[in-house]
mmCIF file of C-alpha atoms in Angstrom:
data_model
loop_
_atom_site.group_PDB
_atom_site.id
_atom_site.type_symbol
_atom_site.label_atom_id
_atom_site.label_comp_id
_atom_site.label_asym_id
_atom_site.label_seq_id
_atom_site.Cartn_x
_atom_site.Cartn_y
_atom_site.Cartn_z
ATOM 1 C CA UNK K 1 -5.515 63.255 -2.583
ATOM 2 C CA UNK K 2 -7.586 62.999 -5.436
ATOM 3 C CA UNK K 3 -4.627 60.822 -7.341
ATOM 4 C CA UNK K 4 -4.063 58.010 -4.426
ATOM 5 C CA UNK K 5 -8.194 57.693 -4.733
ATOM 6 C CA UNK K 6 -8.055 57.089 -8.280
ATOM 7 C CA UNK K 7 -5.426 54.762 -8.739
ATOM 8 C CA UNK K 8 -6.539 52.571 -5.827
ATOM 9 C CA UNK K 9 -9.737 52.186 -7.499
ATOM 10 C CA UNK K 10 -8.324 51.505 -10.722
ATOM 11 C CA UNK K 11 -5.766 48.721 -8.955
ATOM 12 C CA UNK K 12 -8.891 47.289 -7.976
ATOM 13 C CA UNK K 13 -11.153 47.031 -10.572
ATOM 14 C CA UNK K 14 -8.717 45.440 -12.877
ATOM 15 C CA UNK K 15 -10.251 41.836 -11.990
ATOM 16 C CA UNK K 16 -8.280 38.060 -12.376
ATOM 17 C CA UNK K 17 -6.144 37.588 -14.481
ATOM 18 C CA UNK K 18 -6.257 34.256 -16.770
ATOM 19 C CA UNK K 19 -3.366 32.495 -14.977
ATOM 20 C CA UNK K 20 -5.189 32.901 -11.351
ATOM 21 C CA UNK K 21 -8.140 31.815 -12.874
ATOM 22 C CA UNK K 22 -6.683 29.021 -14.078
ATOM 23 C CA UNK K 23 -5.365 27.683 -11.034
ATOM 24 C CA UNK K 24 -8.886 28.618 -8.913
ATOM 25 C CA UNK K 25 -10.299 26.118 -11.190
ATOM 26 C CA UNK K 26 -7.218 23.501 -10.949
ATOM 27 C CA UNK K 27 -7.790 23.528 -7.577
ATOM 28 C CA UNK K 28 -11.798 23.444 -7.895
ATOM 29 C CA UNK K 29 -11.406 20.237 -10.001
ATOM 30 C CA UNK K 30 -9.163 18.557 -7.187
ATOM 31 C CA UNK K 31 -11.035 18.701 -4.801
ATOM 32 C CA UNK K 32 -14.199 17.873 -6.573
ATOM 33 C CA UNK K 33 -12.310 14.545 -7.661
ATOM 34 C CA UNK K 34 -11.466 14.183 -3.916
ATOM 35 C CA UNK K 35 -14.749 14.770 -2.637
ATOM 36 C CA UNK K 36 -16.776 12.394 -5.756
ATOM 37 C CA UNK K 37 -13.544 9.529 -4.872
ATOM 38 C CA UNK K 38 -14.918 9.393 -1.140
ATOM 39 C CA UNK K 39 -18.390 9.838 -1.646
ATOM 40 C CA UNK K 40 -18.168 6.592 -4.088
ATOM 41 C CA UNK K 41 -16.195 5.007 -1.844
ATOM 42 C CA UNK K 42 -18.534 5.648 0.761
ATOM 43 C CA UNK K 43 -22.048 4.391 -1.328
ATOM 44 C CA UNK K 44 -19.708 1.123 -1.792
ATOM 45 C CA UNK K 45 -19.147 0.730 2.116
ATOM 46 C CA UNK K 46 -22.895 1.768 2.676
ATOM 47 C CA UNK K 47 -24.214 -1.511 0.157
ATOM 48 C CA UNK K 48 -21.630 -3.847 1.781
ATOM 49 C CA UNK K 49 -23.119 -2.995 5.086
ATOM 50 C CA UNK K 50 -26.140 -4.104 3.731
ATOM 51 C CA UNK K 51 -25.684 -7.559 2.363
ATOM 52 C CA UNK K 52 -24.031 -8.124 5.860
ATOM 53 C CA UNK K 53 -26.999 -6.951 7.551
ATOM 54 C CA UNK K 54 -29.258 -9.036 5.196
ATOM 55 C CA UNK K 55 -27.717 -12.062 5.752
ATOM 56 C CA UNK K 56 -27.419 -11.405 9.950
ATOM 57 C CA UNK K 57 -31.553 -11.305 9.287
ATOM 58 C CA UNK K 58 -31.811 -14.494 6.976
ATOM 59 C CA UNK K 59 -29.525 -16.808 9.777
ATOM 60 C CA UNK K 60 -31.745 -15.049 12.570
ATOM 61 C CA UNK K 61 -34.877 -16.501 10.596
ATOM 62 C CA UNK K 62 -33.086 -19.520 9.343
ATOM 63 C CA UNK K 63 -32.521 -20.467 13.220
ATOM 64 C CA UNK K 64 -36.275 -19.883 14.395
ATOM 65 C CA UNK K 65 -36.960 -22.109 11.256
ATOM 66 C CA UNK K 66 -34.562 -24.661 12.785
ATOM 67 C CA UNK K 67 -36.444 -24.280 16.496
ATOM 68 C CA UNK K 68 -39.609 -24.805 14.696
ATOM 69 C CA UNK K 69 -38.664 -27.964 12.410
ATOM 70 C CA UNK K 70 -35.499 -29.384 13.830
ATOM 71 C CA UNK K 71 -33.562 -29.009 10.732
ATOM 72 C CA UNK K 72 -32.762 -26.245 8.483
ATOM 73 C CA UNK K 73 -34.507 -25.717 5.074
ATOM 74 C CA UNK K 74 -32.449 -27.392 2.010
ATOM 75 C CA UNK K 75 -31.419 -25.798 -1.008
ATOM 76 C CA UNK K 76 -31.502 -25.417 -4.328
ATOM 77 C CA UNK K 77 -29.737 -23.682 -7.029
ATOM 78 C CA UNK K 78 -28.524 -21.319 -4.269
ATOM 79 C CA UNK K 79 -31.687 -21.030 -2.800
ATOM 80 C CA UNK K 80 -34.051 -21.531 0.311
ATOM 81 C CA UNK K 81 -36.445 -24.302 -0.036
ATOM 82 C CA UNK K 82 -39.162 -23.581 2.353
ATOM 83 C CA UNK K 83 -42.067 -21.933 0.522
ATOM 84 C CA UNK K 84 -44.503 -25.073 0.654
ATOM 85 C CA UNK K 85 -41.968 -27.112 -1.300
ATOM 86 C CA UNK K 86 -40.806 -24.783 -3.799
ATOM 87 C CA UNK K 87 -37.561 -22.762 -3.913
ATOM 88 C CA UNK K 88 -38.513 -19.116 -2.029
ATOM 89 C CA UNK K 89 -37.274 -16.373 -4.506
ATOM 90 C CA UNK K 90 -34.957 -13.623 -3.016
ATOM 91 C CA UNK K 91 -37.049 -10.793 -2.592
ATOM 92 C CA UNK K 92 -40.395 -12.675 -1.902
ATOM 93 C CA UNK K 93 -42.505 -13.999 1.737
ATOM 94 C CA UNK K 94 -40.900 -16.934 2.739
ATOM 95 C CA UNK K 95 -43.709 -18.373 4.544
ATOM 96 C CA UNK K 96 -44.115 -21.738 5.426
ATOM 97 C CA UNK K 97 -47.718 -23.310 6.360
ATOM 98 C CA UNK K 98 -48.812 -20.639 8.242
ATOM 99 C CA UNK K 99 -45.599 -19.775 9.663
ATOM 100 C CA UNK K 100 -44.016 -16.487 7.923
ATOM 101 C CA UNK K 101 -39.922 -16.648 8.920
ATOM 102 C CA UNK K 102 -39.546 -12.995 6.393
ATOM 103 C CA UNK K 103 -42.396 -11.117 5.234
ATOM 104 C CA UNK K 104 -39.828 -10.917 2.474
ATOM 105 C CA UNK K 105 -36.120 -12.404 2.455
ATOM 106 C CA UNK K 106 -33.959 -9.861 1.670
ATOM 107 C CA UNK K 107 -32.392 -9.179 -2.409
ATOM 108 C CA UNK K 108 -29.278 -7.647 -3.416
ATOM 109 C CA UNK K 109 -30.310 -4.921 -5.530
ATOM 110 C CA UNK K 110 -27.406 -4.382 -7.709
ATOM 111 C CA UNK K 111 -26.212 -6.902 -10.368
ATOM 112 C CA UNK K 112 -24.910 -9.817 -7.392
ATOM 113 C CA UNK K 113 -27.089 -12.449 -5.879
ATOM 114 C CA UNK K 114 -27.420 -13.902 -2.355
ATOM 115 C CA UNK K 115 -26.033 -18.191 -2.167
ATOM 116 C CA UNK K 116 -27.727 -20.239 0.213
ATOM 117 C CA UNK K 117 -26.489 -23.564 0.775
ATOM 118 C CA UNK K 118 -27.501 -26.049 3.194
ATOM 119 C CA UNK K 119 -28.084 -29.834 3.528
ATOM 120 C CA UNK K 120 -31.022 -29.370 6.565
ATOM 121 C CA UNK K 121 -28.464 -29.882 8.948
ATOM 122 C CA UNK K 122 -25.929 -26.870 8.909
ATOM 123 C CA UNK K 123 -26.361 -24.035 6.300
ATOM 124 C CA UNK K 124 -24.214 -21.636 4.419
ATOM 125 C CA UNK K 125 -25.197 -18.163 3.391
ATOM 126 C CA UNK K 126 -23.098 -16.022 0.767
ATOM 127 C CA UNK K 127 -22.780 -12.651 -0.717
ATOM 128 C CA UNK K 128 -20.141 -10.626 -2.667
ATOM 129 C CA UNK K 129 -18.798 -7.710 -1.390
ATOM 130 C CA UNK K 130 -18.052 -5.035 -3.517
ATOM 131 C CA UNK K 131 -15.171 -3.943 -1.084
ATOM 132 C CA UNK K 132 -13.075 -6.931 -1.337
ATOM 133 C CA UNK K 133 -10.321 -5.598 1.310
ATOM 134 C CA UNK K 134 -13.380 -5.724 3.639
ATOM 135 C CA UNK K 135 -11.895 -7.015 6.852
ATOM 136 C CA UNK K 136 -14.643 -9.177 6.768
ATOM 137 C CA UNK K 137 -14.598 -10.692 3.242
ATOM 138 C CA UNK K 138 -13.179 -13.900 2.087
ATOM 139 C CA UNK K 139 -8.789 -13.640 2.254
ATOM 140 C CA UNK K 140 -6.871 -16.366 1.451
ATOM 141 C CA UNK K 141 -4.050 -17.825 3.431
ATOM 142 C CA UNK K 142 -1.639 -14.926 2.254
ATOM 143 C CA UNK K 143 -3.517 -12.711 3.167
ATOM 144 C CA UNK K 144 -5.167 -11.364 -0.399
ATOM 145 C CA UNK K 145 -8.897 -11.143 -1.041
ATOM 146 C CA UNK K 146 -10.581 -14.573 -1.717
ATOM 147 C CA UNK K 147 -13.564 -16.310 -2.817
ATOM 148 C CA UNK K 148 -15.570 -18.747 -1.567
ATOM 149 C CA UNK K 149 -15.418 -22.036 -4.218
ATOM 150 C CA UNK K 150 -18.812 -23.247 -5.064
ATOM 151 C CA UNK K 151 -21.087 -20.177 -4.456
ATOM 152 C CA UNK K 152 -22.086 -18.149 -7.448
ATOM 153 C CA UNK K 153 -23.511 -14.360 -6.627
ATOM 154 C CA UNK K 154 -23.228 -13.591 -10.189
ATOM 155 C CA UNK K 155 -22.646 -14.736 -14.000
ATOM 156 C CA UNK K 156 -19.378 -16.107 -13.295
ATOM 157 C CA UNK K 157 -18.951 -13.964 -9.658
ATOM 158 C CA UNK K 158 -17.926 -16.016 -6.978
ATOM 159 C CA UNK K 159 -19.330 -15.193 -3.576
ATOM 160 C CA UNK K 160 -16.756 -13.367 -1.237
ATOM 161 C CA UNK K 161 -18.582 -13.024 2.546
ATOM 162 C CA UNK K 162 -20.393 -16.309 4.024
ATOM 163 C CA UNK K 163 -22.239 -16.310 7.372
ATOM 164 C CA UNK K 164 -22.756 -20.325 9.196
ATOM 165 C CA UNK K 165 -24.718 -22.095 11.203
ATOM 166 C CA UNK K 166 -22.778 -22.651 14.622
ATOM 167 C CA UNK K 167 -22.142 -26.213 13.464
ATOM 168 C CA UNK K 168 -20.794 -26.097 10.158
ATOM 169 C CA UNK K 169 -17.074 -25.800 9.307
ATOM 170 C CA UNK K 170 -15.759 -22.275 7.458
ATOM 171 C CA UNK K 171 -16.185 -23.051 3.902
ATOM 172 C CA UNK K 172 -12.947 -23.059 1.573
ATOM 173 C CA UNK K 173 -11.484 -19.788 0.303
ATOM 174 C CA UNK K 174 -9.145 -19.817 -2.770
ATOM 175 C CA UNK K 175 -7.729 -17.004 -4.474
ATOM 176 C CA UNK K 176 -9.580 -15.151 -7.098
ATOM 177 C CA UNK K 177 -10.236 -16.934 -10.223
ATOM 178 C CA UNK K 178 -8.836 -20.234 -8.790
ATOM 179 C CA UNK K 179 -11.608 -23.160 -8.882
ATOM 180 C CA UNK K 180 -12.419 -25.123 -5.945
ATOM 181 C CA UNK K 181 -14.771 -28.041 -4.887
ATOM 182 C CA UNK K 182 -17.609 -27.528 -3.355
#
């Protein structure tokens, strides 16, 4: 009896051996890459979501603006011209008079910038997506992701989402890279 006892403790006391180690920690790093692919993947949805949200607010505004004034602000250099008659900064109160429209108007915070067009009758609003198989971002014709021509987001980014005033036409998508008109 005494034999069985000691060679059952001895069977297990022996530990891993390097080749089971090994593949614990294969597996360990697979799932780790798994789990860091979605959570990235995830943060990218999660800022997209944003901007779309951000821009939903701005045309909200932009229309009370439009009920107050019968026209829409202009723009320049992509951006709202309503703060007295200066160009409101993304990220500051556009306020008008005594009218505040956003205690502040919303700012991408990552290296992209939000495009406002408008000639004070029909506007334009832009972002880019980071997602750009976002069933919501710019595709072109064939079906593969897009940019809008004309709108800037970044150094040499072209804008790939747009939200319009009920009255103005989509704008243009071309492919990526490809220049357009404005």
């Amino acid at each position: 009896m005494m034999n069985i006892v000691s060679s059952k403790h001895s069977f297990f006391s022996r530990g891993f051996t390097l080749m089971e180690l090994l593949v614990v920690i294969a597996i360990l790093g697979i799932l780790a890459t798994i789990g860091l692919g979605a959570f990235a993947s995830s943060q990218t949805k999660s800022r997209d979501s944003r901007r779309k949200t951000d821009l939903k607010n701005i045309a909200v505004a932009l229309e009370t603006y439009y009920n107050d004034n019968a026209a829409y602000p202009v723009s320049a250099a992509g951006k709202i011209v309503g703060c007295a008659a200066a160009a409101c900064e993304w990220g500051s109160e556009w306020k008008t008079g005594t009218t505040i429209y956003m205690a502040t108007l919303p700012i991408d915070k990552t290296a992209y910038n939000y495009y406002y067009y408008s000639d004070g009758s029909r506007y334009v609003l832009y972002a880019r997506l980071e997602n750009s198989n976002d069933l919501q971002a710019a595709k072109t014709s064939e079906g593969a992701p897009g940019e809008y021509g004309g709108s800037v987001c970044a150094d040499g980014v072209k804008c790939n989402f747009a939200i319009t005033s009920t009255n103005s036409p989509a704008p243009t998508v071309t492919g990526v890279g490809e220049e357009d008109a404005f």
